[in-house]
mmCIF file of C-alpha atoms in Angstrom:
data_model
loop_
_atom_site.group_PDB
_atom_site.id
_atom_site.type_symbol
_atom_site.label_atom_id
_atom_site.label_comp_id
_atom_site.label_asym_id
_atom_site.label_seq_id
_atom_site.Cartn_x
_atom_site.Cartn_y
_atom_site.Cartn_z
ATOM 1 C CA UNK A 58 -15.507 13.324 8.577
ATOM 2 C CA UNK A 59 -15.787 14.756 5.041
ATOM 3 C CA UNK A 60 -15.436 11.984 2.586
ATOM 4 C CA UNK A 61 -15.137 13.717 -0.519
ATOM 5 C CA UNK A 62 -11.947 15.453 0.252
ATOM 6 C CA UNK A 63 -10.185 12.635 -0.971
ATOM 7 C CA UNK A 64 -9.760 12.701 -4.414
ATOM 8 C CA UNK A 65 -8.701 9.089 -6.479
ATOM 9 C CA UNK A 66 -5.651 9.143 -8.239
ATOM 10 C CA UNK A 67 -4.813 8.091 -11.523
ATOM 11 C CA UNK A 68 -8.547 6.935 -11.582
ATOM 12 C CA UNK A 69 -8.886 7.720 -15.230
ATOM 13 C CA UNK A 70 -5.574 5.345 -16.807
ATOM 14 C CA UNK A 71 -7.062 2.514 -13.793
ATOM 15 C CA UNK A 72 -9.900 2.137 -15.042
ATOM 16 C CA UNK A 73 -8.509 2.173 -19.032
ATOM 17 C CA UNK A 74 -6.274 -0.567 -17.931
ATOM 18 C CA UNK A 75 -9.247 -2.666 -15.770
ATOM 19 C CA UNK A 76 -11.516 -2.353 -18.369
ATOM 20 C CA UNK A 77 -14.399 -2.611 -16.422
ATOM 21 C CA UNK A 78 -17.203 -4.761 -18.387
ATOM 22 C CA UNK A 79 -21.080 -5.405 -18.435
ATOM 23 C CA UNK A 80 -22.016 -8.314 -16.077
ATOM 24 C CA UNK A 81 -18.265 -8.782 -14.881
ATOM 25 C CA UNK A 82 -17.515 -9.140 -10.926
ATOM 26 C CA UNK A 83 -14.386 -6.667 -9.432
ATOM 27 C CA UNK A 84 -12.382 -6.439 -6.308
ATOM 28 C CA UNK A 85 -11.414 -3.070 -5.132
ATOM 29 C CA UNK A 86 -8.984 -3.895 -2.349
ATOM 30 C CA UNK A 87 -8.267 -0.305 -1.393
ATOM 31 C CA UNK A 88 -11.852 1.061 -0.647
ATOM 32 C CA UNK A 89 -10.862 4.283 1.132
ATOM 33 C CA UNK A 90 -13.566 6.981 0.442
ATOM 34 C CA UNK A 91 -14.911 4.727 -2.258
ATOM 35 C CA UNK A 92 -13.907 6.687 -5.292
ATOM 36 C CA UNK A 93 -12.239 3.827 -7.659
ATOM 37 C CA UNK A 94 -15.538 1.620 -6.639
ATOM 38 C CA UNK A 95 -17.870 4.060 -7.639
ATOM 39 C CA UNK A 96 -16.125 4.786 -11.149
ATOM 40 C CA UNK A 97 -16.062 1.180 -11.510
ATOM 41 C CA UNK A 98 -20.240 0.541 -11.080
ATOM 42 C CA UNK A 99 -20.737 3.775 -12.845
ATOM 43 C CA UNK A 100 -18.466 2.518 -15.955
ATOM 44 C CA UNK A 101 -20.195 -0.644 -16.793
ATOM 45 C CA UNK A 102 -23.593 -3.064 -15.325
ATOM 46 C CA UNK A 103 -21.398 -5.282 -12.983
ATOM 47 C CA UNK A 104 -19.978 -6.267 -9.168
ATOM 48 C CA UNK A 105 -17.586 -5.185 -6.861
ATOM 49 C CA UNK A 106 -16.058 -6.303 -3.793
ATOM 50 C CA UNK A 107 -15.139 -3.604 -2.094
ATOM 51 C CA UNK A 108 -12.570 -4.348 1.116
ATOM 52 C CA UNK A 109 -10.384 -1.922 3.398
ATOM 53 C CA UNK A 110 -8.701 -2.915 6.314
ATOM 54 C CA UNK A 111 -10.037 0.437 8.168
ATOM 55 C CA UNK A 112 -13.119 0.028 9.725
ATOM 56 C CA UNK A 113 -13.906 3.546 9.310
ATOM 57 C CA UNK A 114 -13.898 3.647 5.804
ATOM 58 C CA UNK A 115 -16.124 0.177 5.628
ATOM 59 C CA UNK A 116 -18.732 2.179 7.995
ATOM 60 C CA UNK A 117 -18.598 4.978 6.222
ATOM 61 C CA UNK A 118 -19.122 3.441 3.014
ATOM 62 C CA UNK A 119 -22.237 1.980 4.101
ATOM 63 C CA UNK A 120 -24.594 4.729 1.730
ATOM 64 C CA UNK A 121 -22.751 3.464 -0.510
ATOM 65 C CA UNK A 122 -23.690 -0.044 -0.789
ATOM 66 C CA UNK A 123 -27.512 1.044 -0.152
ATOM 67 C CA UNK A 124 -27.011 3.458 -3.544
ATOM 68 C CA UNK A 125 -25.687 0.787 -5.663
ATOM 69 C CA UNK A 126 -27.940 -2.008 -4.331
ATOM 70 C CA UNK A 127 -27.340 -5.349 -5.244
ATOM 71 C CA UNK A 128 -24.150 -4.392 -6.772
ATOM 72 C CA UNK A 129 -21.401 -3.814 -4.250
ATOM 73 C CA UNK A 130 -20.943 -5.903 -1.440
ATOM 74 C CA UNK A 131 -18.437 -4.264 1.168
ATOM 75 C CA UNK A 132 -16.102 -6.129 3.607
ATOM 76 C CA UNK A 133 -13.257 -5.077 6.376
ATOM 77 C CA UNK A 134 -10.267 -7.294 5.838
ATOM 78 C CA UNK A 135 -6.531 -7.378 5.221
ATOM 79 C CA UNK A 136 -5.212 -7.811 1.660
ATOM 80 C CA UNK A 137 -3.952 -11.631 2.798
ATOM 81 C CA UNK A 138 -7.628 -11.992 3.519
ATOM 82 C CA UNK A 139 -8.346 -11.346 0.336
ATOM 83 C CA UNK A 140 -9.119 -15.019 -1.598
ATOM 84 C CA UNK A 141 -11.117 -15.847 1.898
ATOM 85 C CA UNK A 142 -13.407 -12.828 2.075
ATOM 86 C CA UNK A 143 -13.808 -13.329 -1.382
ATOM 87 C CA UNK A 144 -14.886 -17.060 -0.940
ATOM 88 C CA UNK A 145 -17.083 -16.328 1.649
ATOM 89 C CA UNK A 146 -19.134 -13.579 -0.679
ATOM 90 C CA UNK A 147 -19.356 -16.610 -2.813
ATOM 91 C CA UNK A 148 -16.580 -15.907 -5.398
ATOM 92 C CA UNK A 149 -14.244 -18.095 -6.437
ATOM 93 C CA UNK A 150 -12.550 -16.050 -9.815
ATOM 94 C CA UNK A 151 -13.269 -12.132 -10.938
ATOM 95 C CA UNK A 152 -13.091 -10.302 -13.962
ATOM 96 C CA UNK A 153 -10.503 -7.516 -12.133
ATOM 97 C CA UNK A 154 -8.716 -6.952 -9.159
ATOM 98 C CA UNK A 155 -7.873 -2.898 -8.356
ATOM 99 C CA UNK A 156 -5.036 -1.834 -5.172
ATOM 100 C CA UNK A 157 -4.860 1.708 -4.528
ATOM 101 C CA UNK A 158 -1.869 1.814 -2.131
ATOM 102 C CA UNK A 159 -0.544 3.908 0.908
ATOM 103 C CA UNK A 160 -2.290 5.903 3.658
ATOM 104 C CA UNK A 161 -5.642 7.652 2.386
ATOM 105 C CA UNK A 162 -6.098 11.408 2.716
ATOM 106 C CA UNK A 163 -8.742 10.629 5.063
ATOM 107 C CA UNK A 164 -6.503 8.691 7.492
ATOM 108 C CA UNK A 165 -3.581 11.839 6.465
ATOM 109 C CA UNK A 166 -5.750 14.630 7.433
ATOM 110 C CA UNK A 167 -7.446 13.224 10.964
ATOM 111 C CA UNK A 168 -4.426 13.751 13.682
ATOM 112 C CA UNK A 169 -5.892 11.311 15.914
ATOM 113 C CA UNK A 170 -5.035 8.531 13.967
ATOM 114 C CA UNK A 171 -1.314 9.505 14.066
ATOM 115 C CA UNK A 172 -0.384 8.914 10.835
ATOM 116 C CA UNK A 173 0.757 12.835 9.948
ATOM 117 C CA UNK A 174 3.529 14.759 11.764
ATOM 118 C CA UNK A 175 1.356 18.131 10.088
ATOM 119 C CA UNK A 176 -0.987 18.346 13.562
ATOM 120 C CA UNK A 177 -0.589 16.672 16.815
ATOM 121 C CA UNK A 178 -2.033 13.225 17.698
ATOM 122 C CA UNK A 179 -1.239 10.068 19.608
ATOM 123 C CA UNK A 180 1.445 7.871 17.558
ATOM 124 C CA UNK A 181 -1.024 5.169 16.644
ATOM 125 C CA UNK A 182 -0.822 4.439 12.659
ATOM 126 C CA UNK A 183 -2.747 1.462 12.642
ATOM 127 C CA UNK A 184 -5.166 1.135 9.438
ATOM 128 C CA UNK A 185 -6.990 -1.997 11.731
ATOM 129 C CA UNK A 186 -6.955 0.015 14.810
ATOM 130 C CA UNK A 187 -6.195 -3.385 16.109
ATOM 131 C CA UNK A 188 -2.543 -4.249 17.339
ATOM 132 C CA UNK A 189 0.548 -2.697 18.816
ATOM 133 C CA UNK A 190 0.549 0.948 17.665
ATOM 134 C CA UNK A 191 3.568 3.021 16.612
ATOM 135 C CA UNK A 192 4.310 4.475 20.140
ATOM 136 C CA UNK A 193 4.211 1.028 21.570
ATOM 137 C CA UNK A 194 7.530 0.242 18.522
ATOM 138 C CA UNK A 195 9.081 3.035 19.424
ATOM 139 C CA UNK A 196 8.826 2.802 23.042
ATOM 140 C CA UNK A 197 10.176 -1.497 23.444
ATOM 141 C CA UNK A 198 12.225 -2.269 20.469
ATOM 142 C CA UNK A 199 15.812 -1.899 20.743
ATOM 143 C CA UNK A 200 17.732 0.355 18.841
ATOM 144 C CA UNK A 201 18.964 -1.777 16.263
ATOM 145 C CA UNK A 202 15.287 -2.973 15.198
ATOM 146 C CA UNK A 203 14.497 0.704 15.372
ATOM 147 C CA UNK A 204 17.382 1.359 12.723
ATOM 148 C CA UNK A 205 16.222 -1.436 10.627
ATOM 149 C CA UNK A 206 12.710 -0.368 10.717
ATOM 150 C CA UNK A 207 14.641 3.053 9.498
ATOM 151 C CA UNK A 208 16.678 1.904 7.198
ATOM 152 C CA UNK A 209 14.607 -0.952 5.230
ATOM 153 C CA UNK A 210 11.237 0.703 5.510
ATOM 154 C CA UNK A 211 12.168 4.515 4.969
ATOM 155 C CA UNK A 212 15.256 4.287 3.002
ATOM 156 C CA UNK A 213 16.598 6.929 5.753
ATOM 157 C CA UNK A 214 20.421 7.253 5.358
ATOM 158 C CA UNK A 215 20.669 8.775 9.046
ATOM 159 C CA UNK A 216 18.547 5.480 10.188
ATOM 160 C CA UNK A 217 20.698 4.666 13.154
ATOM 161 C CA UNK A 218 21.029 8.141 14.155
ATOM 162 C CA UNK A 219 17.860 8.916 14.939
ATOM 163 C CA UNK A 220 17.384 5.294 16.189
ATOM 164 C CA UNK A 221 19.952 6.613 18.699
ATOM 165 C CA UNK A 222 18.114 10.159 19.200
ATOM 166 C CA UNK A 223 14.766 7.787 19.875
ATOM 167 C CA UNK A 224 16.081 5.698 22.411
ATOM 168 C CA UNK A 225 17.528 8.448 24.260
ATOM 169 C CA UNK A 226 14.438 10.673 24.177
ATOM 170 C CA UNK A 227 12.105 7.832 25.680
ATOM 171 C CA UNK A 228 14.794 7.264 28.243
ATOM 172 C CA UNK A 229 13.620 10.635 29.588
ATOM 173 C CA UNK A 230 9.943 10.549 29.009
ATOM 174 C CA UNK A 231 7.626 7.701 26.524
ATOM 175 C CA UNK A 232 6.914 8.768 23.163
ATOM 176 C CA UNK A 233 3.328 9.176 22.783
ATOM 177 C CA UNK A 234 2.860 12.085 20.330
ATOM 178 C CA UNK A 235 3.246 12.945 16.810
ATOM 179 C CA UNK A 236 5.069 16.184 16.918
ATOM 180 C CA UNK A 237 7.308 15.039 19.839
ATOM 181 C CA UNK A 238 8.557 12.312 17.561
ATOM 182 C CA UNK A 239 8.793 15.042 14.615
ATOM 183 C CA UNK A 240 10.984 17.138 16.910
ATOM 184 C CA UNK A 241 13.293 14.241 17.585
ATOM 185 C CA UNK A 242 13.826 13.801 13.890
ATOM 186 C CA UNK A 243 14.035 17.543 12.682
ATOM 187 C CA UNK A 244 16.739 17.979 15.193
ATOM 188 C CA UNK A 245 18.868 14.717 14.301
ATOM 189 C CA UNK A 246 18.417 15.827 10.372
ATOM 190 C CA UNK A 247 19.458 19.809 11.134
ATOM 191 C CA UNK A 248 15.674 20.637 10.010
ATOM 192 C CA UNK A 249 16.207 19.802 5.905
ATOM 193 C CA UNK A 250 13.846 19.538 3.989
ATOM 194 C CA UNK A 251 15.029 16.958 0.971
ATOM 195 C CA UNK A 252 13.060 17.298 -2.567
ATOM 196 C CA UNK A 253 10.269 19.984 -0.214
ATOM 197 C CA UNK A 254 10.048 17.293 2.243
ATOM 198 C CA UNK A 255 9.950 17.433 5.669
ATOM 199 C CA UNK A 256 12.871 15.943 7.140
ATOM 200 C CA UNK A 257 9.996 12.681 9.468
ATOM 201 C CA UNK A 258 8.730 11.808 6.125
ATOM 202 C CA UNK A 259 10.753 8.644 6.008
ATOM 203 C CA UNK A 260 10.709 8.068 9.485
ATOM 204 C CA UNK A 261 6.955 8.211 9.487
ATOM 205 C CA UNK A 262 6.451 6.570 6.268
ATOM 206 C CA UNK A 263 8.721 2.866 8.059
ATOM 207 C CA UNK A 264 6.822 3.129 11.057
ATOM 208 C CA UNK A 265 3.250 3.104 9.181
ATOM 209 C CA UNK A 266 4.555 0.285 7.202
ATOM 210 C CA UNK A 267 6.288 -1.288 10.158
ATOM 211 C CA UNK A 268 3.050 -1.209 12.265
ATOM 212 C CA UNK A 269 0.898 -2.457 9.512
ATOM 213 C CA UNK A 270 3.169 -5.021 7.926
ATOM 214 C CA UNK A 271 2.265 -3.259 4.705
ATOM 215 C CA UNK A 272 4.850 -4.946 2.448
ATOM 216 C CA UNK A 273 4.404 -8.461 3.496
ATOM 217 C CA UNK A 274 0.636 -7.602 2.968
ATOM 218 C CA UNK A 275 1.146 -6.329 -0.594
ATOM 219 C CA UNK A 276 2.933 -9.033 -1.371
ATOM 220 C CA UNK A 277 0.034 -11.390 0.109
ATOM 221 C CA UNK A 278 -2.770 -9.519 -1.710
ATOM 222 C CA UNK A 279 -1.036 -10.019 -5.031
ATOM 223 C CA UNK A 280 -1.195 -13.433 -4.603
ATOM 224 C CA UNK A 281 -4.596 -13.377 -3.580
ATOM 225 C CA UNK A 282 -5.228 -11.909 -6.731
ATOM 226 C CA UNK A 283 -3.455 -14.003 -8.904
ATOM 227 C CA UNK A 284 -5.435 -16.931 -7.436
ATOM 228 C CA UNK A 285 -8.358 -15.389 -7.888
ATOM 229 C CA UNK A 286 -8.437 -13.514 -11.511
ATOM 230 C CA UNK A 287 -10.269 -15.226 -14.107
ATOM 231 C CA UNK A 288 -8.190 -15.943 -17.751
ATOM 232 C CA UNK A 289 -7.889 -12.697 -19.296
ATOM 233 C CA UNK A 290 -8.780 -10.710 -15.652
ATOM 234 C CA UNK A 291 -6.822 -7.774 -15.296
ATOM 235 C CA UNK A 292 -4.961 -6.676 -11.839
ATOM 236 C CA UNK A 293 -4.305 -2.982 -11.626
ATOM 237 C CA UNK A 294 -1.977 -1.352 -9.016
ATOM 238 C CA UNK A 295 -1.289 2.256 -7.939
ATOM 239 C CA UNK A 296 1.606 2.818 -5.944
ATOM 240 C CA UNK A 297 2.742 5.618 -3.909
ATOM 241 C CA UNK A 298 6.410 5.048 -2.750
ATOM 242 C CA UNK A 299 9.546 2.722 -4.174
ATOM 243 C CA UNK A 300 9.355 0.057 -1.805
ATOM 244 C CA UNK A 301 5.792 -0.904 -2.569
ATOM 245 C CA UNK A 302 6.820 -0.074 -6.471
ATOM 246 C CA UNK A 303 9.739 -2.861 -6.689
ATOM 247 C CA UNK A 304 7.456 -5.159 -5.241
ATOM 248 C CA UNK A 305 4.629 -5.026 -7.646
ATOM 249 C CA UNK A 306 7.156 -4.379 -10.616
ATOM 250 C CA UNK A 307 8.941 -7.822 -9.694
ATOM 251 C CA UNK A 308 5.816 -9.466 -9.057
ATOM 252 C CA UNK A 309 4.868 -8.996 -12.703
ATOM 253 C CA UNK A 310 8.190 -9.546 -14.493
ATOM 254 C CA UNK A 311 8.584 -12.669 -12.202
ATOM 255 C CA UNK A 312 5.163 -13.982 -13.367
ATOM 256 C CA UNK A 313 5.602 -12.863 -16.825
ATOM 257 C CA UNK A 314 8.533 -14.739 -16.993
ATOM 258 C CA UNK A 315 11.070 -11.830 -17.624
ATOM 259 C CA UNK A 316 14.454 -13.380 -17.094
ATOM 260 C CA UNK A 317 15.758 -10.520 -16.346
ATOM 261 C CA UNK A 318 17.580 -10.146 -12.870
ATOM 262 C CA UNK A 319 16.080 -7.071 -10.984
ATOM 263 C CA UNK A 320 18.960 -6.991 -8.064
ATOM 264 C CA UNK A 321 22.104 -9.557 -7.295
ATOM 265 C CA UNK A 322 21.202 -10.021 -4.199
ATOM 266 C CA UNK A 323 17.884 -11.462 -4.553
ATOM 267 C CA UNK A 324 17.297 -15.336 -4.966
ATOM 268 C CA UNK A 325 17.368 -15.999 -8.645
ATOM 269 C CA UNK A 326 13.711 -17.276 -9.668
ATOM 270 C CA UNK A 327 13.194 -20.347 -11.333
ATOM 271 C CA UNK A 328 11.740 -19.810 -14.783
ATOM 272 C CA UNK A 329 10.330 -23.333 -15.809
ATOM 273 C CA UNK A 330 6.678 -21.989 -14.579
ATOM 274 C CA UNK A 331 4.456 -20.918 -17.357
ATOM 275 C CA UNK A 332 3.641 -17.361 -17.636
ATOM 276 C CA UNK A 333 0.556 -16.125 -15.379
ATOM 277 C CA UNK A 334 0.445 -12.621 -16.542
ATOM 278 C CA UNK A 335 1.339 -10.428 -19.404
ATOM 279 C CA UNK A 336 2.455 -7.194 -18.725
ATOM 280 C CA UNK A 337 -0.402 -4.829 -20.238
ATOM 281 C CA UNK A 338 2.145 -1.600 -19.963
ATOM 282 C CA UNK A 339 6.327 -2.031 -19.887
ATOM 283 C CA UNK A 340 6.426 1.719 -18.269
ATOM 284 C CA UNK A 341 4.431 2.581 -15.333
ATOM 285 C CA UNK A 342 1.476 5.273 -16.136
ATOM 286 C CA UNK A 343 2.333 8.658 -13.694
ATOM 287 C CA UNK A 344 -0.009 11.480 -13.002
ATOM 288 C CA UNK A 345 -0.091 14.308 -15.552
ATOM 289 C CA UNK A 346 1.691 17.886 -14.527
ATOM 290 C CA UNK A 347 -2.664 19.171 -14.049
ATOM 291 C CA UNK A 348 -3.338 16.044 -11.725
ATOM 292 C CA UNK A 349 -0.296 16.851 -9.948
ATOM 293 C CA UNK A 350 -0.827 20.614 -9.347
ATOM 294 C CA UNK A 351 -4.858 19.651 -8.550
ATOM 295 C CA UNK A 352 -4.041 16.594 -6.080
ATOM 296 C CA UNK A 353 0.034 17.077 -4.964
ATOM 297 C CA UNK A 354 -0.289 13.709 -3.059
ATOM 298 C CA UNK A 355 -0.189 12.504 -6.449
ATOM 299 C CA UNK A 356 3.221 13.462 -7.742
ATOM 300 C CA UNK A 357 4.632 9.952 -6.619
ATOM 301 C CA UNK A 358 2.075 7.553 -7.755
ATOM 302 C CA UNK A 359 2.592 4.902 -10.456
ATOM 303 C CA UNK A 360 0.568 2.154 -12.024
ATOM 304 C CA UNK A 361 1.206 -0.999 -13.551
ATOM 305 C CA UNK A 362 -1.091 -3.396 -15.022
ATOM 306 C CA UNK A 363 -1.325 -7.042 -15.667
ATOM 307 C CA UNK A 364 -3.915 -9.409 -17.696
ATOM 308 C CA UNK A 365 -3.869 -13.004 -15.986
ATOM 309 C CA UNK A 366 -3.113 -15.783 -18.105
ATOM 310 C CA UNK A 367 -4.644 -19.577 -18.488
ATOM 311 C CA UNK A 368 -1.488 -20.778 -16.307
ATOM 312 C CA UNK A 369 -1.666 -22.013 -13.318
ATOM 313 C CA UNK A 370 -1.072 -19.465 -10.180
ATOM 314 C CA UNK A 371 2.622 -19.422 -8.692
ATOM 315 C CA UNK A 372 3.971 -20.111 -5.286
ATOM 316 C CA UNK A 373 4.535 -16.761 -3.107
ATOM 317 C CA UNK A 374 7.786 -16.102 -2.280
ATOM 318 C CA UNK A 375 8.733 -12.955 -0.491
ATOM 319 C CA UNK A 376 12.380 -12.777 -0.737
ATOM 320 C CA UNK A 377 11.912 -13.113 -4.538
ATOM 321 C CA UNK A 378 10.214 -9.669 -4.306
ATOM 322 C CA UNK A 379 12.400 -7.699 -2.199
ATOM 323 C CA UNK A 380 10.043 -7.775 1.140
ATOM 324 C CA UNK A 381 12.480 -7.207 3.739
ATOM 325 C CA UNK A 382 12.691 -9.732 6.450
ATOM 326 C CA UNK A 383 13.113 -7.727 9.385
ATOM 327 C CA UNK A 384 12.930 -9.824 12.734
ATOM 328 C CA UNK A 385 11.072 -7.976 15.643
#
């Protein structure tokens, strides 16, 4: 596998915003290929954590760690795990926590992982390779969780539809395959594309997140990193789709203590807790039209920023942060 195909986005405003400093210690929760580690030892004399919850990318990061002896300690883990594989390198508070969200090029661009309907490969999606993989969702649940896996996950408007389409197709034969789950979709959509997409984006992206409990991770990890940041720390995210957007955006105005009322139908938070962050930047930073046409898997990313205050760490709540609670 060729590592340096994938190229970091938004690496340039990340680091601006983490502020990486002489003799600080960071967490890079996203390790992928290794690209926002390596800007982070190469921008100052400090530490980083490095964790991904694919073992691939741990193993191949190995060269890494032996170039920047010493100085970057690399772990496989889940962003939940977080605070604990963090305690067990010894670390109890860091200067900076980074998440560079969604499915890595790497994982994109290998079919046997499952994770593209581009080339043909076994419905898998997991990041842990551990667990029940996409094919085994799509081949038990009923067709109501199927919908809501659709519909909350993917934000696909045709969600029962092709929950309907699903069920039928396995009826005939198991769904093992990426393009034979493709077809199912392309023919319950009429083939559209919507904004140059192709018509299994959404279908693919709720199943990824579905199998991986992405969301509720997120949601975890942030937490972890609240507990974790020193006063003054800085937590930088990078997000890839709206779902994992509102999360993080609500995370911060929540902990900032922004009154404001994101949606009605949330659970109204209580605001006697002091502030634990302050928002370092109102409007999320987006690529630039040249990092867009050099990297097009970068036209949806956005990052936010937050310094950690002297308070003390809130409670996690996921309803307060729009995680859906979908019952499978």
């Amino acid at each position: 596998m060729n590592r340096n195909r994938h190229t970091p986005v938004l690496l340039t405003p990340a680091l601006e915003h983490l502020q990486p400093r002489d003799g600080g210690t960071y967490i890079d929760a996203t390790f992928g290929a290794g690209g926002y580690t390596r800007a982070i030892l190469d921008a100052a004399d400090c530490r980083v954590l490095a964790i991904d919850r694919d073992p691939s990318a741990v193993a191949g990061g190995a060269g890494r760690a032996s170039a920047y002896a010493g100085r970057l300690t690399l772990r496989q883990g889940r962003f939940s795990e977080l605070e604990e594989i963090a305690r067990q390198c010894g670390l109890t508070q860091v200067d900076g926590v980074v998440f560079d969200l969604g499915v890595s090029s790497m994982q994109l661009d290998e079919p046997e992982r499952g994770f593209s309907f581009q080339a043909d490969g076994p419905l898998d999606m997991r990041m842990s390779r551990e667990g029940p993989t996409a094919a085994d969702l799509l081949n038990t649940l009923d067709e109501a969780e199927l919908a809501d896996i659709l519909f909350h996950y993917g934000e696909e408007r045709k969600a029962r539809a092709i929950a309907r389409a699903i069920v039928r197709a396995r009826s005939q034969e198991p769904l093992t395959r990426t393009l034979q789950l493709a077809r199912i979709v392309s023919q319950v959509l009429g083939g559209r594309r919507t904004e140059g997409r192709h018509p299994a984006t959404r279908t693919f992206q709720a199943l990824r997140i579905a199998v991986n409990d992405e969301l509720g991770e997120l949601a975890a990890g942030l937490a972890c990193a609240e507990r974790l940041l020193k006063p003054g720390g800085r937590l930088v995210v990078v997000t890839f789709h709206s779902l994992e957007d509102r999360i993080v955006k609500r995370f911060f105005a929540e902990r900032a203590g922004k009154t404001a009322q994101v949606s009605r139908h949330l659970p109204r938070p209580a605001q006697t807790r002091a502030a634990s962050f302050r928002i370092v930047n109102q409007r999320p930073v987006t690529p630039s039209k040249e990092e867009v046409a050099a990297n097009p898997r970068a036209r949806s990313a956005k990052l936010r920023a937050a310094e950690r205050t002297e308070a003390p760490p809130w409670p996690l709540d996921p309803a307060t942060l729009g995680v859906p609670a979908i019952a499978r």
